[in-house]
Amino acid sequence: MTEISRHDVLIAGGGLAGLRAAVQVHDAGGTVAVISKVYPIRSHSGAAQGGVNASLGNHPEGGDDSWKGHAFDTIKGSDYLADQPRAEILAQDAPERVFEMEHWGAYFSRFPDGRIAQRPFGGAGFPRTCYAADRTGHQLLHTLWEQCLKRGITFLNEWFVTRIVTHDGRAGGVVALHVPSGRIRTFAADVVIVAGGGYGRVFAKTTNAYINTGSLTAAAYRAGARLEDMEFIQFHPTTLYGTNILMTEGVRGEGGYLLNAEGKRFMDRYAPSVLELAPRDIVARAIQTEIDEGRGLEDEYVHLDIRHLGADVIKEKLPGIRQIAMDFAGVDPIEEPIPVQPGQHYSMGGISCDENGETDVPGLLAAGECSCVSVHGANRLGGNSLLETLVFGKRAGDRAVEIAGGVSEEAMTGALADALLEERDVVGKLRGRTDGERQIEIRRDMQRTMTDRVGLFRDQGRLADAVRELARLRTRYRRVAVGSGHAAFNYDLIDTFELGGMLELAEVTALGALVREESRGGHWRTDHPKRDDRNWLKHTMATRGRAGQPVIDYEDVLMAGYEPMERKY
């Protein structure tokens, strides 16, 4: 007998975007459940450190700030690939969302007069990044979790979504595997909101948690949603050498220096007016250039130096960074500089959707890093990712309530039952297969391929090699075998499921990068080093073909009066 629970809205993903959407659906009177493969406060949103942008104008140095300035910085930082009306929505809604979180109990750092503290971040014309020391994401995630508990919102924790189910082209629920028991069942909803985060684990060097595999992005892609601008990957300039744990941009916002092996600050060669506070793509390429040209330490990293800030400032404003550096690098930044190198950090691309989260698939919405509203374009400014989850999580929740209803329950029940049988068959065959290659070897080859050939610096040859190699890896994946047939807590089975989706996302990323013959933001082609607005001021759109291969098309960037200009800092 098919076991089905039904809600107006089912939110897949328990990070900031998912929780903010859940609060909104509940407060609008809809029935809502959040399904998550991990306990929500273990979501990767909690690892965000530096802050959340809003034009509050609080900085004691004075000066005027406005949402228009925030929008302009966002669009310029995006290398003019952001959809401009949507960047304006992000900036306009920012103060209200930040004050809302404050009123709900988020512990923001404060200036002496009691106002929310704001620090400088890269690419910003004003110090508008609100922060909670260097644990901002942690504070916001726990605050929203408390709000969900207060409302009694239903949570389906440790359920891994294997499939988004559609009928006649409309989304109507999911099939999911219960990690603790191995049980597989369906969950029905009028509307499904995907809020599954990024997919950084397709790379070997990444700040992303192990859970960031893009499994929900891949499920949406397989359900018919298009992927947008997947070639635009953000490589954070400062990840801890050896582990690639994030060293927040807030370190540089507080006055940290970048030093090469000669002990010299080098950013004056790359961004003379803003130095270490240039946008992330520029700083990351600068660091990698220093390393490649022999001015790195051990040919692997540079130093991030905050000793001059003094112990009091470090302990008050950067306590998490200090603890991470001591625990994972054996370095106390009060006494020694921190070894850092660029690493994959964020995906500007994702599930194509509008400003309300709606995708090409009726009843399927997306929010957060897994989505591409396109407010980040080719390069995201620090402080805009946490903001995106709050602004567009709320908007997706609003829209979900508006469009819920009118779904044929009988027809969708049949589609869910069919999908459940198919997924049980897939799982059964995997558990029963003893001959074949283990997923970890294929995964490592994929990660090496993406890091070496689809990294900070790209060219025709390496990208073409990557596309061919990923196709070979997909062929190898067809013979994959799970090491254990146990039902309960079979993480090898979960990893194997996820790897299939990771390979598809990696292929879309590499192919999009191969065909885009220009350099823009996080996509830097050494064989096409200039931005080409005449031919490439457009979004890359990927649709999954019948054989599972991506089909590439393009759409125009939405403009709102911000004329593209040369990007200088």
Coordinates of C-alpha atoms in Angstrom, one line a residue:
M1 CA 0.0 0.0 0.0
T2 CA 1.3 3.4 -1.0
E3 CA 2.0 5.7 2.0
I4 CA 1.3 9.3 1.2
S5 CA 1.1 12.5 3.3
R6 CA -0.1 15.7 1.6
H7 CA 0.7 19.3 2.2
D8 CA -0.1 22.5 0.3
V9 CA 3.7 23.2 0.1
L10 CA 6.6 20.8 0.5
I11 CA 10.0 22.4 0.9
A12 CA 13.0 20.3 0.1
G13 CA 16.0 21.6 2.0
G14 CA 16.3 22.8 5.6
G15 CA 18.8 25.7 5.2
L16 CA 18.1 29.4 5.4
A17 CA 16.1 29.7 2.2
G18 CA 14.0 26.7 3.0
L19 CA 13.2 27.8 6.6
R20 CA 12.4 31.3 5.5
A21 CA 10.0 30.0 2.9
A22 CA 8.4 27.7 5.5
V23 CA 7.8 30.6 7.9
Q24 CA 6.2 32.5 5.1
V25 CA 3.9 29.7 3.9
H26 CA 2.8 29.0 7.5
D27 CA 2.1 32.7 8.2
A28 CA 0.0 32.9 5.0
G29 CA -2.2 30.1 6.1
G30 CA -0.8 27.2 4.0
T31 CA 0.0 23.7 5.3
V32 CA 3.8 23.2 4.9
A33 CA 6.4 20.6 5.6
V34 CA 10.2 20.8 5.3
I35 CA 12.0 17.6 4.1
S36 CA 15.8 17.6 4.7
K37 CA 18.5 14.9 4.4
V38 CA 20.2 16.3 7.5
Y39 CA 18.8 17.9 10.7
P40 CA 18.2 21.5 9.6
I41 CA 20.6 23.2 12.0
R42 CA 23.3 21.1 10.3
S43 CA 22.6 22.8 7.0
H44 CA 25.5 24.5 5.3
S45 CA 23.9 27.9 5.8
G46 CA 25.4 27.7 9.3
A47 CA 28.9 27.8 7.9
A48 CA 28.4 31.3 6.4
Q49 CA 30.7 33.6 8.4
G50 CA 31.1 37.2 7.2
G51 CA 27.7 38.9 7.1
V52 CA 24.5 39.9 5.3
N53 CA 24.2 43.1 3.2
A54 CA 21.7 45.8 3.7
S55 CA 21.7 49.6 3.0
L56 CA 21.2 50.6 6.7
G57 CA 23.8 53.4 6.6
N58 CA 24.9 52.7 10.1
H59 CA 28.7 53.0 9.7
P60 CA 30.2 55.5 12.2
E61 CA 32.5 56.9 9.5
G62 CA 29.3 58.4 8.0
G63 CA 28.3 58.8 4.4
D64 CA 25.1 58.0 2.6
D65 CA 24.0 54.5 1.5
S66 CA 20.9 53.5 -0.4
W67 CA 19.3 50.5 -2.0
K68 CA 20.3 52.0 -5.4
G69 CA 24.0 52.0 -4.4
H70 CA 23.6 48.4 -3.2
A71 CA 21.9 47.4 -6.5
F72 CA 24.6 49.1 -8.6
D73 CA 27.4 47.4 -6.7
T74 CA 25.7 44.0 -7.1
I75 CA 25.2 44.5 -10.9
K76 CA 28.8 45.8 -11.4
G77 CA 30.1 43.0 -9.2
S78 CA 28.2 40.5 -11.4
D79 CA 30.2 41.7 -14.4
Y80 CA 26.8 42.9 -15.8
L81 CA 25.3 39.4 -16.1
A82 CA 22.8 39.9 -13.2
D83 CA 19.2 40.4 -14.2
Q84 CA 19.0 44.0 -13.1
P85 CA 15.3 44.3 -12.0
R86 CA 15.9 41.3 -9.7
A87 CA 19.1 42.8 -8.3
E88 CA 17.0 45.9 -7.5
I89 CA 14.5 43.7 -5.6
L90 CA 17.4 42.1 -3.6
A91 CA 18.7 45.5 -2.6
Q92 CA 15.3 47.1 -1.9
D93 CA 14.1 44.3 0.3
A94 CA 17.3 43.9 2.2
P95 CA 16.8 46.3 5.2
E96 CA 13.4 44.9 6.0
R97 CA 14.7 41.3 5.9
V98 CA 17.6 42.2 8.2
F99 CA 15.4 44.1 10.7
E100 CA 13.0 41.2 10.6
M101 CA 15.8 38.8 11.6
E102 CA 16.9 41.2 14.4
H103 CA 13.4 41.4 15.8
W104 CA 13.1 37.6 15.7
G105 CA 16.2 37.4 17.9
A106 CA 19.3 37.3 15.7
Y107 CA 22.3 38.5 17.8
F108 CA 24.0 41.0 15.5
S109 CA 27.2 42.7 16.5
R110 CA 26.7 46.3 17.5
F111 CA 28.3 49.7 17.3
P112 CA 28.8 51.5 20.6
D113 CA 25.6 53.4 20.0
G114 CA 23.6 50.2 19.8
R115 CA 23.0 50.1 16.0
I116 CA 23.7 47.0 14.0
A117 CA 27.4 46.9 13.2
Q118 CA 28.4 47.0 9.5
R119 CA 31.8 46.1 8.0
P120 CA 33.3 46.7 4.5
F121 CA 33.2 43.8 2.0
G122 CA 34.7 43.4 -1.4
G123 CA 33.2 45.3 -4.3
A124 CA 30.9 47.4 -2.1
G125 CA 30.9 51.2 -2.3
F126 CA 29.8 51.4 1.4
P127 CA 30.4 49.3 4.5
R128 CA 26.9 47.7 4.4
T129 CA 27.6 44.1 5.6
C130 CA 25.8 43.4 8.9
Y131 CA 27.4 40.7 10.9
A132 CA 27.4 38.6 14.0
A133 CA 31.1 38.4 14.7
D134 CA 32.2 35.8 12.2
R135 CA 29.3 33.4 12.7
T136 CA 26.5 35.3 10.9
G137 CA 25.0 32.3 9.1
H138 CA 25.0 30.3 12.3
Q139 CA 23.0 33.0 14.1
L140 CA 20.5 33.5 11.3
L141 CA 20.0 29.7 10.8
H142 CA 19.3 29.1 14.5
T143 CA 17.0 32.2 14.7
L144 CA 14.9 30.9 11.8
W145 CA 14.9 27.4 13.2
E146 CA 13.5 28.8 16.5
Q147 CA 10.8 30.6 14.5
C148 CA 9.8 27.4 12.8
L149 CA 9.6 25.5 16.1
K150 CA 7.5 28.3 17.5
R151 CA 5.0 27.8 14.7
G152 CA 5.0 24.0 15.0
I153 CA 6.0 23.6 11.4
T154 CA 6.4 19.9 10.3
F155 CA 9.9 18.7 9.7
L156 CA 10.8 15.4 7.9
N157 CA 14.5 15.1 8.9
E158 CA 17.0 12.7 7.5
W159 CA 14.9 12.0 4.4
F160 CA 17.0 11.9 1.2
V161 CA 14.9 13.0 -1.9
T162 CA 15.7 10.7 -4.8
R163 CA 13.1 12.1 -7.2
I164 CA 10.7 15.0 -7.8
V165 CA 7.5 13.6 -9.2
T166 CA 5.6 15.2 -12.0
H167 CA 2.3 14.4 -13.8
D168 CA 1.4 16.1 -17.1
G169 CA 4.4 18.3 -16.6
R170 CA 3.4 19.6 -13.2
A171 CA 5.3 18.9 -9.9
G172 CA 3.3 17.2 -7.2
G173 CA 5.6 15.7 -4.7
V174 CA 8.7 13.7 -4.1
V175 CA 10.0 10.2 -3.5
A176 CA 12.4 10.0 -0.6
L177 CA 14.6 7.5 1.3
H178 CA 14.6 7.5 5.1
V179 CA 18.3 7.4 6.0
P180 CA 18.0 5.8 9.5
S181 CA 15.7 3.0 8.2
G182 CA 16.2 2.7 4.5
R183 CA 12.4 2.9 4.0
I184 CA 11.3 4.6 0.7
R185 CA 8.0 6.5 0.5
T186 CA 6.3 9.4 -1.2
F187 CA 5.2 12.9 0.0
A188 CA 2.6 14.8 -2.0
A189 CA 2.2 18.6 -2.3
D190 CA 0.5 21.1 -4.5
V191 CA 3.8 23.0 -4.7
V192 CA 7.4 21.8 -4.2
I193 CA 10.0 24.4 -3.3
V194 CA 13.6 23.2 -3.9
A195 CA 16.1 24.9 -1.5
G196 CA 18.9 22.4 -1.5
G197 CA 22.0 24.6 -1.5
G198 CA 25.1 24.4 -3.7
Y199 CA 27.0 21.6 -5.4
G200 CA 30.6 22.5 -4.5
R201 CA 31.5 18.9 -3.8
V202 CA 32.0 18.2 -7.5
F203 CA 35.3 20.0 -6.9
A204 CA 38.3 18.6 -4.9
K205 CA 39.1 21.9 -3.2
T206 CA 36.0 23.5 -1.8
T207 CA 34.7 25.3 1.3
N208 CA 31.4 23.4 0.9
A209 CA 30.2 20.8 3.4
Y210 CA 30.1 17.1 2.5
I211 CA 26.3 17.4 2.0
N212 CA 26.7 20.0 -0.8
T213 CA 26.3 17.6 -3.7
G214 CA 23.5 19.4 -5.6
S215 CA 21.2 16.3 -5.3
L216 CA 18.1 18.5 -5.3
T217 CA 19.3 20.6 -8.2
A218 CA 19.9 17.4 -10.2
A219 CA 16.4 16.1 -9.2
A220 CA 14.9 19.4 -10.5
Y221 CA 16.9 19.1 -13.7
R222 CA 15.7 15.6 -14.2
A223 CA 12.1 16.7 -13.6
G224 CA 12.3 19.2 -16.5
A225 CA 13.7 22.4 -14.9
R226 CA 16.3 24.3 -16.8
L227 CA 19.7 25.1 -15.3
E228 CA 21.1 28.6 -15.9
D229 CA 24.7 30.0 -15.9
M230 CA 26.2 26.9 -14.4
E231 CA 29.7 27.8 -15.7
F232 CA 29.9 30.7 -13.3
I233 CA 31.6 29.2 -10.2
Q234 CA 32.9 31.4 -7.4
F235 CA 36.4 30.5 -6.1
H236 CA 36.8 32.1 -2.7
P237 CA 40.2 33.8 -2.4
T238 CA 40.9 32.8 1.1
T239 CA 40.4 29.1 2.1
L240 CA 42.6 27.5 4.7
Y241 CA 45.5 25.7 3.1
G242 CA 45.2 21.9 3.6
T243 CA 41.5 21.7 4.4
N244 CA 39.9 24.6 2.3
I245 CA 37.8 25.7 5.3
L246 CA 36.5 29.2 4.6
M247 CA 38.4 32.2 6.0
T248 CA 35.7 34.8 5.7
E249 CA 36.0 37.9 3.7
G250 CA 35.3 39.6 7.0
V251 CA 38.9 39.0 7.8
R252 CA 39.9 41.4 5.0
G253 CA 36.9 43.6 5.9
E254 CA 38.4 44.2 9.3
G255 CA 41.7 45.1 7.7
G256 CA 43.6 41.9 7.0
Y257 CA 46.5 41.9 4.5
L258 CA 47.4 39.4 1.8
L259 CA 51.2 38.8 1.7
N260 CA 53.2 36.8 -0.8
A261 CA 56.4 34.7 -0.1
E262 CA 58.4 37.9 -0.1
G263 CA 56.3 39.3 2.7
K264 CA 54.8 42.0 0.4
R265 CA 51.2 43.1 0.0
F266 CA 50.5 42.4 -3.7
M267 CA 46.9 43.5 -4.3
D268 CA 48.1 46.9 -5.5
R269 CA 49.1 45.2 -8.7
Y270 CA 45.6 43.9 -9.3
A271 CA 43.1 46.4 -7.7
P272 CA 45.1 49.5 -6.7
S273 CA 42.2 51.5 -5.3
V274 CA 40.6 48.9 -3.1
L275 CA 43.4 46.3 -2.6
E276 CA 42.2 43.3 -0.5
L277 CA 38.6 44.5 -0.8
A278 CA 38.3 43.9 -4.5
P279 CA 35.5 41.4 -5.6
R280 CA 36.2 37.8 -4.9
D281 CA 37.0 36.7 -8.5
I282 CA 39.7 39.4 -8.8
V283 CA 41.3 38.6 -5.5
A284 CA 41.2 34.8 -6.2
R285 CA 42.9 35.2 -9.5
A286 CA 45.5 37.6 -8.0
I287 CA 46.4 35.0 -5.3
Q288 CA 46.6 32.2 -7.9
T289 CA 48.8 34.4 -10.2
E290 CA 51.2 35.1 -7.3
I291 CA 51.4 31.3 -6.6
D292 CA 51.8 30.4 -10.3
E293 CA 54.5 33.0 -10.9
G294 CA 56.6 31.7 -8.0
R295 CA 55.7 34.1 -5.3
G296 CA 53.6 31.7 -3.2
L297 CA 54.8 29.8 -0.2
E298 CA 55.7 26.2 -1.0
D299 CA 54.1 27.0 -4.4
E300 CA 50.7 26.4 -2.8
Y301 CA 49.5 29.4 -0.7
V302 CA 49.9 33.0 0.4
H303 CA 49.5 34.5 3.9
L304 CA 46.5 36.3 5.3
D305 CA 47.9 38.5 8.0
I306 CA 45.8 40.1 10.8
R307 CA 48.5 40.4 13.5
H308 CA 48.4 44.2 13.2
L309 CA 44.8 44.2 14.3
G310 CA 45.7 43.2 17.8
A311 CA 44.4 40.5 20.1
D312 CA 41.4 42.3 21.3
V313 CA 39.9 42.9 17.8
I314 CA 40.7 39.4 16.7
K315 CA 39.0 37.9 19.8
E316 CA 36.0 40.1 19.6
K317 CA 35.3 40.2 15.8
L318 CA 37.0 37.1 14.4
P319 CA 36.8 34.4 17.2
G320 CA 35.7 31.7 14.9
I321 CA 38.5 32.3 12.4
R322 CA 41.0 32.2 15.1
Q323 CA 39.7 28.9 16.5
I324 CA 39.6 27.3 13.0
A325 CA 43.2 28.5 12.2
M326 CA 44.4 27.1 15.5
D327 CA 42.5 23.8 15.3
F328 CA 43.1 23.0 11.6
A329 CA 46.4 24.8 10.7
G330 CA 48.2 25.0 14.1
V331 CA 48.4 28.7 13.7
D332 CA 47.3 31.4 16.2
P333 CA 46.5 34.4 14.0
I334 CA 47.3 36.7 16.9
E335 CA 50.9 35.6 16.5
E336 CA 51.3 34.2 13.0
P337 CA 49.7 34.8 9.5
I338 CA 47.2 32.3 8.2
P339 CA 48.1 30.2 5.1
V340 CA 45.3 30.5 2.5
Q341 CA 44.6 29.5 -1.1
P342 CA 41.7 29.9 -3.5
G343 CA 39.0 27.2 -3.4
Q344 CA 35.5 26.6 -4.9
H345 CA 33.0 28.3 -2.7
Y346 CA 29.7 29.1 -4.4
S347 CA 27.7 28.5 -7.6
M348 CA 26.2 31.6 -9.2
G349 CA 24.2 29.4 -11.5
G350 CA 21.5 26.9 -10.6
I351 CA 17.8 26.1 -11.3
S352 CA 16.5 28.9 -13.5
C353 CA 13.6 30.8 -11.9
D354 CA 12.0 34.2 -11.7
E355 CA 11.9 36.7 -8.8
N356 CA 9.2 34.6 -7.2
G357 CA 11.1 31.3 -7.5
E358 CA 8.9 29.9 -10.3
T359 CA 10.7 27.5 -12.7
D360 CA 9.6 26.2 -16.1
V361 CA 7.9 23.3 -14.4
P362 CA 4.5 24.3 -13.0
G363 CA 4.3 23.8 -9.2
L364 CA 8.1 23.7 -8.9
L365 CA 9.8 26.6 -7.2
A366 CA 13.4 27.2 -6.2
A367 CA 15.2 29.5 -3.7
G368 CA 18.7 30.0 -2.3
E369 CA 22.0 28.9 -3.8
C370 CA 20.5 26.0 -5.8
S371 CA 18.4 28.6 -7.7
C372 CA 19.4 31.1 -10.3
V373 CA 17.2 34.2 -10.0
S374 CA 20.2 35.8 -11.5
V375 CA 21.0 38.4 -8.9
H376 CA 24.7 37.3 -8.8
G377 CA 25.4 37.0 -12.6
A378 CA 29.0 36.1 -13.2
N379 CA 30.3 36.9 -9.7
R380 CA 28.6 37.2 -6.4
L381 CA 29.5 39.9 -3.9
G382 CA 30.2 38.7 -0.4
G383 CA 27.2 39.3 1.9
N384 CA 24.6 38.8 -0.8
S385 CA 24.2 35.1 -0.4
L386 CA 22.7 35.2 3.1
L387 CA 20.5 38.1 1.9
E388 CA 19.3 36.1 -1.2
T389 CA 18.1 33.3 1.1
L390 CA 16.0 35.7 3.2
V391 CA 14.6 37.8 0.3
F392 CA 13.8 35.1 -2.2
G393 CA 13.0 32.5 0.4
K394 CA 10.2 34.8 1.6
R395 CA 9.1 35.5 -2.0
A396 CA 9.0 31.8 -2.9
G397 CA 6.8 31.1 0.1
D398 CA 4.4 33.9 -0.8
R399 CA 4.1 32.6 -4.4
A400 CA 3.8 29.0 -3.3
V401 CA 0.7 29.8 -1.3
E402 CA -0.8 31.8 -4.2
I403 CA -0.5 28.9 -6.7
A404 CA -1.3 26.0 -4.4
G405 CA -4.6 24.2 -5.1
G406 CA -6.2 23.0 -8.3
V407 CA -4.1 19.8 -8.5
S408 CA -5.8 16.5 -9.4
E409 CA -5.2 14.5 -6.3
E410 CA -6.3 11.2 -8.0
A411 CA -3.9 11.7 -11.0
M412 CA -1.0 12.8 -8.8
T413 CA -1.5 9.8 -6.5
G414 CA -1.1 7.5 -9.4
A415 CA 2.0 9.3 -10.6
L416 CA 3.5 9.1 -7.1
A417 CA 2.7 5.4 -6.8
D418 CA 4.4 4.7 -10.1
A419 CA 7.4 6.7 -9.2
L420 CA 7.7 4.9 -5.9
L421 CA 7.8 1.5 -7.5
E422 CA 10.4 2.7 -10.0
E423 CA 12.7 4.1 -7.2
R424 CA 12.3 1.0 -5.1
D425 CA 13.4 -1.0 -8.1
V426 CA 16.5 1.2 -8.6
V427 CA 17.5 1.0 -4.9
G428 CA 16.9 -2.8 -4.9
K429 CA 19.2 -3.3 -7.9
L430 CA 21.9 -1.2 -6.4
R431 CA 21.8 -2.9 -3.1
G432 CA 21.9 -6.3 -4.8
R433 CA 24.8 -5.5 -7.2
T434 CA 28.1 -7.0 -6.0
D435 CA 30.2 -6.7 -9.1
G436 CA 31.2 -3.2 -10.3
E437 CA 33.2 -0.1 -9.4
R438 CA 32.8 1.7 -6.1
Q439 CA 31.4 5.2 -6.3
I440 CA 34.3 6.8 -4.4
E441 CA 36.8 6.2 -7.2
I442 CA 34.6 7.8 -9.8
R443 CA 33.8 10.7 -7.5
R444 CA 37.5 11.4 -6.9
D445 CA 38.2 11.3 -10.6
M446 CA 35.3 13.8 -11.2
Q447 CA 36.6 16.1 -8.5
R448 CA 40.2 16.1 -9.9
T449 CA 38.9 16.7 -13.4
M450 CA 36.8 19.7 -12.3
T451 CA 39.5 21.2 -10.1
D452 CA 42.3 20.8 -12.7
R453 CA 40.4 21.6 -15.9
V454 CA 37.3 23.7 -14.9
G455 CA 39.0 25.8 -12.2
L456 CA 40.1 29.4 -11.8
F457 CA 41.8 29.6 -15.2
R458 CA 40.2 27.9 -18.2
D459 CA 41.0 27.3 -21.8
Q460 CA 39.7 25.4 -24.8
G461 CA 41.9 22.4 -24.4
R462 CA 41.4 21.7 -20.8
L463 CA 37.6 22.3 -21.0
A464 CA 37.2 20.0 -23.9
D465 CA 39.2 17.4 -22.1
A466 CA 36.9 17.8 -19.1
V467 CA 33.8 17.3 -21.1
R468 CA 35.2 14.1 -22.7
E469 CA 36.4 12.8 -19.3
L470 CA 33.0 13.5 -17.6
A471 CA 31.3 11.5 -20.4
R472 CA 33.6 8.6 -19.7
L473 CA 32.9 8.9 -16.0
R474 CA 29.2 8.7 -16.7
T475 CA 29.8 5.5 -18.6
R476 CA 31.7 4.1 -15.6
Y477 CA 28.9 5.1 -13.3
R478 CA 26.5 2.7 -15.1
R479 CA 28.5 -0.1 -13.6
V480 CA 28.7 1.3 -10.1
A481 CA 28.1 -1.1 -7.1
V482 CA 27.2 -0.3 -3.5
G483 CA 29.4 -1.9 -0.9
S484 CA 26.7 -2.8 1.5
G485 CA 23.2 -4.1 1.1
H486 CA 22.1 -2.9 4.5
A487 CA 19.0 -0.7 4.7
A488 CA 19.7 1.4 7.8
F489 CA 22.2 4.4 7.5
N490 CA 23.6 3.1 4.2
Y491 CA 25.6 6.2 3.3
D492 CA 27.4 4.4 0.5
L493 CA 24.0 4.0 -1.1
I494 CA 23.2 7.7 -0.6
D495 CA 26.6 8.7 -2.0
T496 CA 26.1 6.5 -5.0
F497 CA 22.7 8.1 -5.7
E498 CA 24.2 11.6 -5.3
L499 CA 27.1 10.8 -7.6
G500 CA 24.9 10.3 -10.6
G501 CA 23.4 13.8 -10.2
M502 CA 26.9 15.3 -9.5
L503 CA 28.2 14.0 -12.8
E504 CA 25.3 15.6 -14.6
L505 CA 25.8 19.0 -12.9
A506 CA 29.6 18.8 -13.6
E507 CA 28.9 18.1 -17.3
V508 CA 26.6 21.1 -17.6
T509 CA 29.2 23.3 -15.9
A510 CA 32.1 22.1 -18.1
L511 CA 30.1 22.3 -21.3
G512 CA 28.8 25.8 -20.5
A513 CA 32.3 27.0 -19.8
L514 CA 33.6 25.4 -23.0
V515 CA 31.1 27.1 -25.3
R516 CA 31.3 30.6 -23.6
E517 CA 34.3 32.1 -25.4
E518 CA 34.9 35.2 -23.2
S519 CA 36.0 36.0 -19.7
R520 CA 33.4 37.4 -17.3
G521 CA 33.4 37.3 -13.5
G522 CA 34.3 33.9 -12.2
H523 CA 34.6 32.4 -15.7
W524 CA 38.1 33.3 -16.9
R525 CA 39.3 32.0 -20.3
T526 CA 43.0 32.5 -20.8
D527 CA 42.4 32.0 -24.5
H528 CA 39.6 34.6 -24.5
P529 CA 40.7 37.1 -21.8
K530 CA 38.3 39.9 -22.6
R531 CA 34.6 40.3 -21.8
D532 CA 32.5 40.3 -24.9
D533 CA 29.2 42.0 -24.4
R534 CA 28.4 42.0 -28.1
N535 CA 28.2 38.2 -28.3
W536 CA 28.0 37.0 -24.7
L537 CA 25.8 39.4 -22.7
K538 CA 23.4 36.5 -22.3
H539 CA 22.5 33.7 -19.9
T540 CA 23.5 30.1 -20.7
M541 CA 20.4 27.8 -20.4
A542 CA 20.8 24.0 -20.1
T543 CA 17.9 21.5 -20.7
R544 CA 18.3 17.8 -20.1
G545 CA 17.9 15.9 -23.4
R546 CA 16.3 12.6 -23.9
A547 CA 19.6 10.7 -23.6
G548 CA 20.5 12.7 -20.5
Q549 CA 22.9 15.0 -22.3
P550 CA 22.6 18.8 -21.8
V551 CA 21.2 20.9 -24.6
I552 CA 22.5 24.5 -24.5
D553 CA 20.5 27.6 -25.4
Y554 CA 20.7 31.2 -24.4
E555 CA 18.4 34.0 -23.0
D556 CA 18.9 37.8 -22.8
V557 CA 19.9 39.5 -19.6
L558 CA 17.1 41.6 -18.1
M559 CA 18.1 45.3 -18.1
A560 CA 17.0 48.2 -16.0
G561 CA 19.1 51.1 -17.0
Y562 CA 22.5 50.0 -15.7
E563 CA 24.7 50.2 -18.9
P564 CA 27.6 47.8 -18.9
M565 CA 30.9 49.5 -18.4
E566 CA 34.5 48.4 -17.8
R567 CA 34.8 46.8 -14.4
K568 CA 37.6 48.5 -12.5
Y569 CA 38.4 48.7 -8.8

